[in-house]
mmCIF file of C-alpha atoms in Angstrom:
data_model
loop_
_atom_site.group_PDB
_atom_site.id
_atom_site.type_symbol
_atom_site.label_atom_id
_atom_site.label_comp_id
_atom_site.label_asym_id
_atom_site.label_seq_id
_atom_site.Cartn_x
_atom_site.Cartn_y
_atom_site.Cartn_z
ATOM 1 C CA MET A 13 -15.435 22.962 -21.781
ATOM 2 C CA ASP A 14 -12.343 22.065 -23.792
ATOM 3 C CA PHE A 15 -12.947 18.328 -23.995
ATOM 4 C CA ALA A 16 -9.989 17.811 -26.330
ATOM 5 C CA GLY A 17 -7.629 19.459 -23.855
ATOM 6 C CA LEU A 18 -9.059 17.518 -20.940
ATOM 7 C CA LEU A 19 -8.799 14.203 -22.750
ATOM 8 C CA THR A 20 -5.277 15.037 -23.919
ATOM 9 C CA GLU A 21 -4.204 15.608 -20.325
ATOM 10 C CA HIS A 22 -5.824 12.347 -19.220
ATOM 11 C CA ALA A 23 -4.299 10.416 -22.124
ATOM 12 C CA LEU A 24 -0.874 11.633 -21.061
ATOM 13 C CA GLY A 25 -1.397 10.449 -17.493
ATOM 14 C CA HIS A 26 1.465 7.992 -17.853
ATOM 15 C CA LEU A 27 3.786 10.985 -18.172
ATOM 16 C CA PHE A 28 2.701 12.236 -14.772
ATOM 17 C CA SER A 29 3.736 8.923 -13.221
ATOM 18 C CA ALA A 30 7.045 9.171 -15.049
ATOM 19 C CA ALA A 31 7.590 12.749 -13.869
ATOM 20 C CA LEU A 32 6.752 11.781 -10.300
ATOM 21 C CA ARG A 33 9.195 8.882 -10.461
ATOM 22 C CA THR A 34 11.917 11.117 -11.897
ATOM 23 C CA ALA A 35 11.594 13.665 -9.100
ATOM 24 C CA THR A 36 11.433 10.919 -6.480
ATOM 25 C CA SER A 37 14.428 9.031 -7.844
ATOM 26 C CA CYS A 38 16.458 12.273 -7.969
ATOM 27 C CA ARG A 39 15.416 13.006 -4.363
ATOM 28 C CA ILE A 40 14.259 16.503 -5.244
ATOM 29 C CA ALA A 41 12.204 16.696 -2.043
ATOM 30 C CA ASP A 42 15.291 16.010 0.078
ATOM 31 C CA HIS A 43 17.157 18.804 -1.674
ATOM 32 C CA LEU A 44 14.284 21.248 -1.019
ATOM 33 C CA ALA A 45 14.022 20.412 2.688
ATOM 34 C CA SER A 46 16.117 23.438 3.673
ATOM 35 C CA GLY A 47 14.205 25.858 1.441
ATOM 36 C CA PRO A 48 13.451 26.808 -2.181
ATOM 37 C CA ARG A 49 16.025 26.167 -4.887
ATOM 38 C CA THR A 50 16.227 27.081 -8.553
ATOM 39 C CA PRO A 51 16.313 24.407 -11.253
ATOM 40 C CA GLN A 52 19.968 25.294 -11.810
ATOM 41 C CA GLU A 53 20.799 24.612 -8.152
ATOM 42 C CA LEU A 54 18.815 21.389 -8.153
ATOM 43 C CA ALA A 55 20.455 20.253 -11.381
ATOM 44 C CA ARG A 56 23.919 20.672 -9.870
ATOM 45 C CA LEU A 57 22.875 18.675 -6.817
ATOM 46 C CA THR A 58 21.241 15.863 -8.789
ATOM 47 C CA ASP A 59 23.464 15.671 -11.880
ATOM 48 C CA THR A 60 20.537 16.503 -14.187
ATOM 49 C CA HIS A 61 19.850 19.023 -16.963
ATOM 50 C CA ALA A 62 18.434 22.228 -15.485
ATOM 51 C CA ALA A 63 16.053 23.173 -18.301
ATOM 52 C CA HIS A 64 14.584 19.708 -18.594
ATOM 53 C CA LEU A 65 14.326 19.347 -14.822
ATOM 54 C CA ARG A 66 12.400 22.623 -14.629
ATOM 55 C CA ARG A 67 9.905 21.339 -17.198
ATOM 56 C CA VAL A 68 9.290 18.200 -15.123
ATOM 57 C CA LEU A 69 8.907 20.142 -11.866
ATOM 58 C CA ARG A 70 6.627 22.700 -13.523
ATOM 59 C CA TYR A 71 4.404 19.844 -14.660
ATOM 60 C CA LEU A 72 4.336 18.296 -11.184
ATOM 61 C CA ALA A 73 3.468 21.687 -9.704
ATOM 62 C CA THR A 74 0.208 21.683 -11.678
ATOM 63 C CA ARG A 75 -0.917 18.799 -9.437
ATOM 64 C CA GLY A 76 0.248 20.249 -6.146
ATOM 65 C CA ILE A 77 3.598 18.460 -5.996
ATOM 66 C CA PHE A 78 6.158 21.248 -5.550
ATOM 67 C CA ARG A 79 5.398 24.932 -6.149
ATOM 68 C CA GLU A 80 7.243 27.376 -8.391
ATOM 69 C CA ASP A 81 7.543 30.912 -7.018
ATOM 70 C CA GLU A 82 7.774 34.197 -8.896
ATOM 71 C CA ALA A 83 11.575 34.042 -8.838
ATOM 72 C CA GLY A 84 11.544 30.682 -10.628
ATOM 73 C CA ALA A 85 12.589 28.642 -7.590
ATOM 74 C CA PHE A 86 10.747 25.521 -6.473
ATOM 75 C CA ARG A 87 9.615 24.764 -2.936
ATOM 76 C CA LEU A 88 7.994 21.866 -1.126
ATOM 77 C CA THR A 89 4.252 21.520 -0.739
ATOM 78 C CA PRO A 90 2.588 19.384 1.964
ATOM 79 C CA VAL A 91 2.274 16.535 -0.525
ATOM 80 C CA ALA A 92 5.895 16.830 -1.638
ATOM 81 C CA GLU A 93 7.029 16.737 2.012
ATOM 82 C CA ALA A 94 5.972 13.085 2.063
ATOM 83 C CA LEU A 95 8.524 12.359 -0.690
ATOM 84 C CA ARG A 96 11.410 13.208 1.621
ATOM 85 C CA THR A 97 13.361 10.171 2.781
ATOM 86 C CA ASP A 98 13.968 11.539 6.290
ATOM 87 C CA VAL A 99 10.399 12.181 7.469
ATOM 88 C CA PRO A 100 8.148 9.841 9.433
ATOM 89 C CA HIS A 101 5.959 7.769 7.141
ATOM 90 C CA SER A 102 7.914 8.749 4.022
ATOM 91 C CA GLN A 103 6.207 7.739 0.793
ATOM 92 C CA HIS A 104 9.452 7.747 -1.203
ATOM 93 C CA ALA A 105 9.715 3.950 -1.432
ATOM 94 C CA MET A 106 6.009 3.583 -2.239
ATOM 95 C CA VAL A 107 6.296 5.891 -5.251
ATOM 96 C CA LEU A 108 9.372 4.062 -6.536
ATOM 97 C CA MET A 109 7.531 0.757 -6.196
ATOM 98 C CA LEU A 110 4.311 1.780 -7.935
ATOM 99 C CA THR A 111 6.118 3.567 -10.760
ATOM 100 C CA ASP A 112 8.594 0.745 -11.356
ATOM 101 C CA GLU A 113 8.825 -0.548 -14.925
ATOM 102 C CA THR A 114 7.311 -3.864 -13.803
ATOM 103 C CA PHE A 115 4.043 -2.187 -12.898
ATOM 104 C CA GLN A 116 4.148 0.299 -15.759
ATOM 105 C CA ARG A 117 4.340 -2.551 -18.265
ATOM 106 C CA THR A 118 1.519 -4.328 -16.493
ATOM 107 C CA SER A 119 -0.706 -1.258 -16.639
ATOM 108 C CA ALA A 120 0.020 -0.870 -20.342
ATOM 109 C CA GLY A 121 -1.503 -4.325 -20.821
ATOM 110 C CA LEU A 122 -4.765 -3.421 -19.093
ATOM 111 C CA GLU A 123 -6.850 -3.850 -22.244
ATOM 112 C CA GLU A 124 -6.021 -7.544 -22.298
ATOM 113 C CA THR A 125 -7.040 -7.808 -18.641
ATOM 114 C CA VAL A 126 -10.427 -6.341 -19.544
ATOM 115 C CA ARG A 127 -10.884 -8.503 -22.619
ATOM 116 C CA LYS A 128 -9.748 -11.795 -21.091
ATOM 117 C CA ALA A 129 -10.586 -11.287 -17.395
ATOM 118 C CA GLY A 130 -7.092 -12.149 -16.230
ATOM 119 C CA PRO A 131 -4.055 -10.227 -14.995
ATOM 120 C CA SER A 132 -1.832 -8.809 -17.720
ATOM 121 C CA PHE A 133 1.150 -9.295 -15.381
ATOM 122 C CA GLU A 134 1.040 -13.063 -15.833
ATOM 123 C CA ARG A 135 1.028 -12.818 -19.630
ATOM 124 C CA ILE A 136 3.926 -10.352 -19.703
ATOM 125 C CA PHE A 137 6.160 -11.991 -17.091
ATOM 126 C CA GLY A 138 5.195 -15.631 -17.573
ATOM 127 C CA GLN A 139 3.928 -16.431 -14.079
ATOM 128 C CA PRO A 140 1.691 -14.998 -11.333
ATOM 129 C CA PHE A 141 2.953 -11.940 -9.493
ATOM 130 C CA PHE A 142 3.825 -13.526 -6.157
ATOM 131 C CA ALA A 143 5.540 -16.491 -7.826
ATOM 132 C CA TYR A 144 7.587 -14.075 -9.928
ATOM 133 C CA LEU A 145 8.414 -12.047 -6.836
ATOM 134 C CA ALA A 146 10.016 -15.119 -5.289
ATOM 135 C CA THR A 147 12.433 -15.378 -8.238
ATOM 136 C CA ASP A 148 13.575 -11.754 -8.225
ATOM 137 C CA PRO A 149 15.202 -10.620 -4.945
ATOM 138 C CA GLY A 150 15.558 -7.040 -6.170
ATOM 139 C CA LEU A 151 11.877 -6.739 -7.007
ATOM 140 C CA ARG A 152 10.994 -8.486 -3.736
ATOM 141 C CA GLU A 153 12.961 -5.893 -1.781
ATOM 142 C CA LEU A 154 11.418 -3.058 -3.781
ATOM 143 C CA PHE A 155 7.950 -4.474 -3.113
ATOM 144 C CA ASP A 156 8.545 -4.954 0.621
ATOM 145 C CA ASP A 157 10.051 -1.470 0.957
ATOM 146 C CA GLY A 158 7.179 0.053 -0.991
ATOM 147 C CA MET A 159 4.500 -1.733 0.974
ATOM 148 C CA THR A 160 6.162 -0.740 4.247
ATOM 149 C CA SER A 161 6.171 2.870 3.058
ATOM 150 C CA LEU A 162 2.536 2.738 1.950
ATOM 151 C CA SER A 163 1.448 1.008 5.147
ATOM 152 C CA ALA A 164 3.270 3.113 7.732
ATOM 153 C CA PRO A 165 0.706 5.936 8.086
ATOM 154 C CA ILE A 166 -2.150 3.439 7.817
ATOM 155 C CA ASP A 167 -0.718 1.318 10.647
ATOM 156 C CA GLU A 168 -0.952 4.173 13.133
ATOM 157 C CA VAL A 169 -4.466 5.051 12.018
ATOM 158 C CA VAL A 170 -5.741 1.477 12.414
ATOM 159 C CA ALA A 171 -4.102 1.119 15.824
ATOM 160 C CA GLU A 172 -5.833 4.255 17.072
ATOM 161 C CA THR A 173 -9.190 3.773 15.322
ATOM 162 C CA TYR A 174 -10.123 0.223 16.269
ATOM 163 C CA PRO A 175 -11.050 -0.415 19.943
ATOM 164 C CA PHE A 176 -8.648 -3.275 20.606
ATOM 165 C CA PRO A 177 -9.230 -5.186 23.869
ATOM 166 C CA GLU A 178 -6.979 -4.656 26.894
ATOM 167 C CA ARG A 179 -5.779 -8.271 26.846
ATOM 168 C CA GLY A 180 -5.368 -10.957 24.213
ATOM 169 C CA THR A 181 -3.313 -12.058 21.214
ATOM 170 C CA VAL A 182 -3.323 -10.294 17.870
ATOM 171 C CA VAL A 183 -2.336 -12.415 14.865
ATOM 172 C CA ASP A 184 -1.182 -10.273 11.921
ATOM 173 C CA VAL A 185 -1.844 -12.534 8.936
ATOM 174 C CA GLY A 186 0.286 -11.622 5.921
ATOM 175 C CA GLY A 187 1.650 -8.756 7.986
ATOM 176 C CA GLY A 188 4.819 -8.114 5.999
ATOM 177 C CA ARG A 189 7.542 -6.715 8.218
ATOM 178 C CA GLY A 190 5.171 -6.204 11.136
ATOM 179 C CA GLY A 191 4.583 -2.445 11.061
ATOM 180 C CA LEU A 192 0.903 -2.740 11.909
ATOM 181 C CA LEU A 193 1.491 -5.237 14.709
ATOM 182 C CA ARG A 194 4.174 -2.970 16.161
ATOM 183 C CA SER A 195 1.775 -0.002 16.140
ATOM 184 C CA ILE A 196 -0.958 -2.046 17.819
ATOM 185 C CA LEU A 197 1.326 -3.405 20.532
ATOM 186 C CA ARG A 198 2.802 0.026 21.243
ATOM 187 C CA ARG A 199 -0.626 1.576 21.710
ATOM 188 C CA HIS A 200 -2.087 -1.369 23.672
ATOM 189 C CA PRO A 201 0.487 -2.600 26.210
ATOM 190 C CA GLY A 202 -1.687 -5.482 27.468
ATOM 191 C CA LEU A 203 -1.687 -7.242 24.092
ATOM 192 C CA THR A 204 0.700 -9.809 22.648
ATOM 193 C CA GLY A 205 1.156 -10.538 18.965
ATOM 194 C CA VAL A 206 2.116 -13.020 16.275
ATOM 195 C CA LEU A 207 3.420 -11.967 12.867
ATOM 196 C CA LEU A 208 2.850 -14.390 9.978
ATOM 197 C CA ASP A 209 4.201 -13.917 6.474
ATOM 198 C CA GLN A 210 6.584 -15.453 3.964
ATOM 199 C CA ALA A 211 10.219 -15.777 4.988
ATOM 200 C CA PRO A 212 11.657 -12.865 2.918
ATOM 201 C CA ALA A 213 9.367 -10.358 4.645
ATOM 202 C CA VAL A 214 9.539 -11.875 8.131
ATOM 203 C CA SER A 215 13.340 -12.044 7.994
ATOM 204 C CA ARG A 216 13.389 -8.233 7.921
ATOM 205 C CA HIS A 217 10.656 -7.616 10.490
ATOM 206 C CA VAL A 218 10.678 -4.452 12.617
ATOM 207 C CA LEU A 219 9.292 -5.862 15.861
ATOM 208 C CA GLY A 220 12.704 -6.232 17.450
ATOM 209 C CA ASP A 221 13.461 -2.520 16.944
ATOM 210 C CA ASP A 222 11.403 -1.540 20.005
ATOM 211 C CA ASP A 223 12.674 -2.592 23.440
ATOM 212 C CA GLU A 224 9.310 -1.965 25.100
ATOM 213 C CA LEU A 225 7.814 -4.802 23.042
ATOM 214 C CA THR A 226 10.326 -7.392 24.268
ATOM 215 C CA GLY A 227 8.629 -10.664 25.142
ATOM 216 C CA ARG A 228 5.280 -9.637 23.675
ATOM 217 C CA TRP A 229 5.593 -10.978 20.123
ATOM 218 C CA ARG A 230 6.842 -13.773 17.944
ATOM 219 C CA ALA A 231 7.374 -13.926 14.186
ATOM 220 C CA GLU A 232 6.593 -16.982 12.059
ATOM 221 C CA SER A 233 7.278 -17.610 8.390
ATOM 222 C CA GLY A 234 4.481 -19.504 6.724
ATOM 223 C CA ASP A 235 1.750 -19.668 4.110
ATOM 224 C CA PHE A 236 -1.694 -18.401 5.081
ATOM 225 C CA PHE A 237 -3.199 -20.701 2.474
ATOM 226 C CA ALA A 238 -1.883 -23.659 4.460
ATOM 227 C CA GLY A 239 -2.888 -22.395 7.891
ATOM 228 C CA VAL A 240 -2.515 -19.614 10.457
ATOM 229 C CA PRO A 241 -1.436 -19.641 14.129
ATOM 230 C CA GLU A 242 -4.166 -20.968 16.398
ATOM 231 C CA GLY A 243 -5.774 -19.423 19.459
ATOM 232 C CA GLY A 244 -5.669 -15.765 18.489
ATOM 233 C CA ASP A 245 -8.210 -13.278 19.793
ATOM 234 C CA ILE A 246 -7.860 -10.845 16.877
ATOM 235 C CA TYR A 247 -6.889 -11.901 13.350
ATOM 236 C CA VAL A 248 -5.869 -8.923 11.218
ATOM 237 C CA LEU A 249 -5.731 -9.053 7.414
ATOM 238 C CA LYS A 250 -4.396 -5.730 6.151
ATOM 239 C CA HIS A 251 -4.104 -5.364 2.382
ATOM 240 C CA VAL A 252 -4.276 -9.136 2.010
ATOM 241 C CA LEU A 253 -7.715 -9.950 0.643
ATOM 242 C CA HIS A 254 -7.496 -7.343 -2.105
ATOM 243 C CA ASP A 255 -4.645 -9.371 -3.625
ATOM 244 C CA TRP A 256 -6.849 -12.379 -4.325
ATOM 245 C CA PRO A 257 -10.074 -13.463 -6.048
ATOM 246 C CA ASP A 258 -12.946 -14.701 -3.911
ATOM 247 C CA ASP A 259 -12.038 -18.406 -3.939
ATOM 248 C CA ALA A 260 -8.535 -17.716 -2.644
ATOM 249 C CA CYS A 261 -9.862 -15.257 -0.048
ATOM 250 C CA LEU A 262 -12.216 -17.953 1.242
ATOM 251 C CA ARG A 263 -9.275 -20.290 1.857
ATOM 252 C CA ILE A 264 -7.516 -17.606 3.915
ATOM 253 C CA LEU A 265 -10.637 -16.640 5.831
ATOM 254 C CA ARG A 266 -11.616 -20.229 6.559
ATOM 255 C CA ASN A 267 -8.153 -20.858 7.957
ATOM 256 C CA CYS A 268 -8.636 -17.872 10.247
ATOM 257 C CA ARG A 269 -12.112 -19.097 11.223
ATOM 258 C CA ALA A 270 -10.755 -22.530 12.109
ATOM 259 C CA ALA A 271 -7.928 -21.086 14.223
ATOM 260 C CA MET A 272 -9.931 -18.488 16.185
ATOM 261 C CA ALA A 273 -10.245 -18.704 19.946
ATOM 262 C CA PRO A 274 -13.825 -18.515 21.330
ATOM 263 C CA GLY A 275 -15.099 -14.966 21.006
ATOM 264 C CA ALA A 276 -12.315 -13.981 18.600
ATOM 265 C CA ARG A 277 -12.693 -11.467 15.800
ATOM 266 C CA VAL A 278 -11.355 -10.996 12.292
ATOM 267 C CA LEU A 279 -10.396 -7.496 11.127
ATOM 268 C CA VAL A 280 -10.093 -6.862 7.393
ATOM 269 C CA VAL A 281 -8.239 -3.634 6.628
ATOM 270 C CA ASP A 282 -8.850 -2.738 2.991
ATOM 271 C CA SER A 283 -10.589 -0.127 0.917
ATOM 272 C CA VAL A 284 -14.361 -0.345 1.187
ATOM 273 C CA LEU A 285 -15.531 1.072 -2.112
ATOM 274 C CA PRO A 286 -18.229 3.750 -1.907
ATOM 275 C CA ALA A 287 -21.107 3.971 -4.343
ATOM 276 C CA GLY A 288 -21.306 6.830 -6.827
ATOM 277 C CA ASN A 289 -18.835 8.680 -8.999
ATOM 278 C CA ASP A 290 -16.720 10.454 -6.397
ATOM 279 C CA PRO A 291 -12.961 9.781 -6.459
ATOM 280 C CA HIS A 292 -11.557 7.259 -3.981
ATOM 281 C CA PRO A 293 -8.039 5.763 -3.881
ATOM 282 C CA GLY A 294 -9.587 2.301 -3.723
ATOM 283 C CA LYS A 295 -11.065 2.716 -7.189
ATOM 284 C CA ALA A 296 -7.601 3.135 -8.691
ATOM 285 C CA LEU A 297 -6.219 0.278 -6.588
ATOM 286 C CA ASP A 298 -9.101 -1.893 -7.759
ATOM 287 C CA VAL A 299 -7.981 -1.595 -11.379
ATOM 288 C CA ALA A 300 -4.352 -2.176 -10.390
ATOM 289 C CA MET A 301 -5.313 -5.354 -8.535
ATOM 290 C CA ALA A 302 -7.105 -6.658 -11.618
ATOM 291 C CA ALA A 303 -4.050 -6.125 -13.803
ATOM 292 C CA VAL A 304 -1.369 -7.345 -11.412
ATOM 293 C CA VAL A 305 -2.775 -10.164 -9.273
ATOM 294 C CA ASP A 306 -6.376 -10.942 -10.275
ATOM 295 C CA GLY A 307 -7.483 -9.326 -7.019
ATOM 296 C CA GLN A 308 -9.990 -6.585 -6.291
ATOM 297 C CA GLU A 309 -11.159 -3.964 -3.855
ATOM 298 C CA ARG A 310 -14.679 -4.605 -2.529
ATOM 299 C CA THR A 311 -17.845 -2.872 -1.400
ATOM 300 C CA GLU A 312 -19.348 -3.413 2.034
ATOM 301 C CA GLU A 313 -21.926 -5.747 0.516
ATOM 302 C CA GLU A 314 -19.211 -7.803 -1.177
ATOM 303 C CA PHE A 315 -17.258 -8.082 2.080
ATOM 304 C CA THR A 316 -20.408 -9.158 3.922
ATOM 305 C CA ARG A 317 -21.100 -11.903 1.392
ATOM 306 C CA LEU A 318 -17.477 -13.084 1.246
ATOM 307 C CA LEU A 319 -17.038 -13.243 5.004
ATOM 308 C CA GLY A 320 -20.403 -14.933 5.347
ATOM 309 C CA GLU A 321 -19.330 -17.726 3.023
ATOM 310 C CA ALA A 322 -16.320 -18.270 5.292
ATOM 311 C CA GLY A 323 -18.517 -18.682 8.380
ATOM 312 C CA LEU A 324 -18.078 -15.127 9.641
ATOM 313 C CA THR A 325 -20.603 -12.367 10.300
ATOM 314 C CA VAL A 326 -19.755 -8.707 9.716
ATOM 315 C CA THR A 327 -20.554 -6.720 12.855
ATOM 316 C CA ARG A 328 -19.398 -3.244 11.836
ATOM 317 C CA VAL A 329 -17.346 -1.267 9.344
ATOM 318 C CA LEU A 330 -15.195 1.512 10.771
ATOM 319 C CA ALA A 331 -14.026 4.321 8.518
ATOM 320 C CA THR A 332 -10.566 5.717 9.256
ATOM 321 C CA ARG A 333 -8.864 9.014 8.417
ATOM 322 C CA ALA A 334 -6.793 7.068 5.879
ATOM 323 C CA PHE A 335 -8.278 5.488 2.765
ATOM 324 C CA PRO A 336 -8.803 1.908 4.077
ATOM 325 C CA SER A 337 -11.592 0.964 6.476
ATOM 326 C CA VAL A 338 -11.716 -1.728 9.160
ATOM 327 C CA VAL A 339 -14.273 -4.485 8.586
ATOM 328 C CA GLU A 340 -14.941 -6.406 11.807
ATOM 329 C CA ALA A 341 -16.393 -9.922 11.771
ATOM 330 C CA VAL A 342 -17.085 -12.652 14.304
ATOM 331 C CA ALA A 343 -17.825 -16.352 14.025
ATOM 332 C CA ALA A 344 -21.297 -16.897 12.584
#
């Protein structure tokens, strides 16, 4: 095996992110929606340099994003389809978020995270991620758009995978713009819901976009560290706990435990890290969480311990056809 070549390719991984961002920002996938185009055609449409654009697309094609044919034209692949802005569950905004300079600079400081056991984001930008987000409306919008993009396909999967009850109230804790709650309420017409998140996210919620949900939801701005709406039957935490270290997670979970109606359940939707050396998206996210927010992805055993300390007992872990799983817990 050519170890030097393999390591060279890995060491240049940051260039792949940059190439992916370039193609996404130029909306190459949108321009290929009607069929293959040559680099010259794409360059005219995107105001770019044809020869340099071809080199970027050729590189992306080595990883299954776009495909170059024998005539030198590029076409969409199934993965590249998701970069279109006009398809359901588009990942366009997610890619722009994760490849933004803010996160690229944070990743470049990963060595300090490893040496000092603290997020490099805070050293580079002078304050914790979520505090910084509150000071930068542009980054806040980018983050909310990106998380909505990332979450959209997961929302549908969770709504169809978990056996929600016919009646009751679902409280979406830290639910962003409410995509998951909307999916749950659409699929389960006997349920009502409450969306809780900070004001910037809640102010742009999507629950009012669906007339069939009228009268079945309410949205509240608030801080889940201070408390959560009381009396819920299902408390959902999707991509919340992975943002925080254990002590902060315990505050959130204990607030949920205190607010639960009798017989209520908590659902944690996050990556559940598998043992072994096989690839898993959660393993990459785990490193990102360490660098950005001092958070982490967790194994089933770690979730069981964490939830137990909050007075909750894990009853089952449901795998989904997306990368997160659903960890169900009840009052201990």
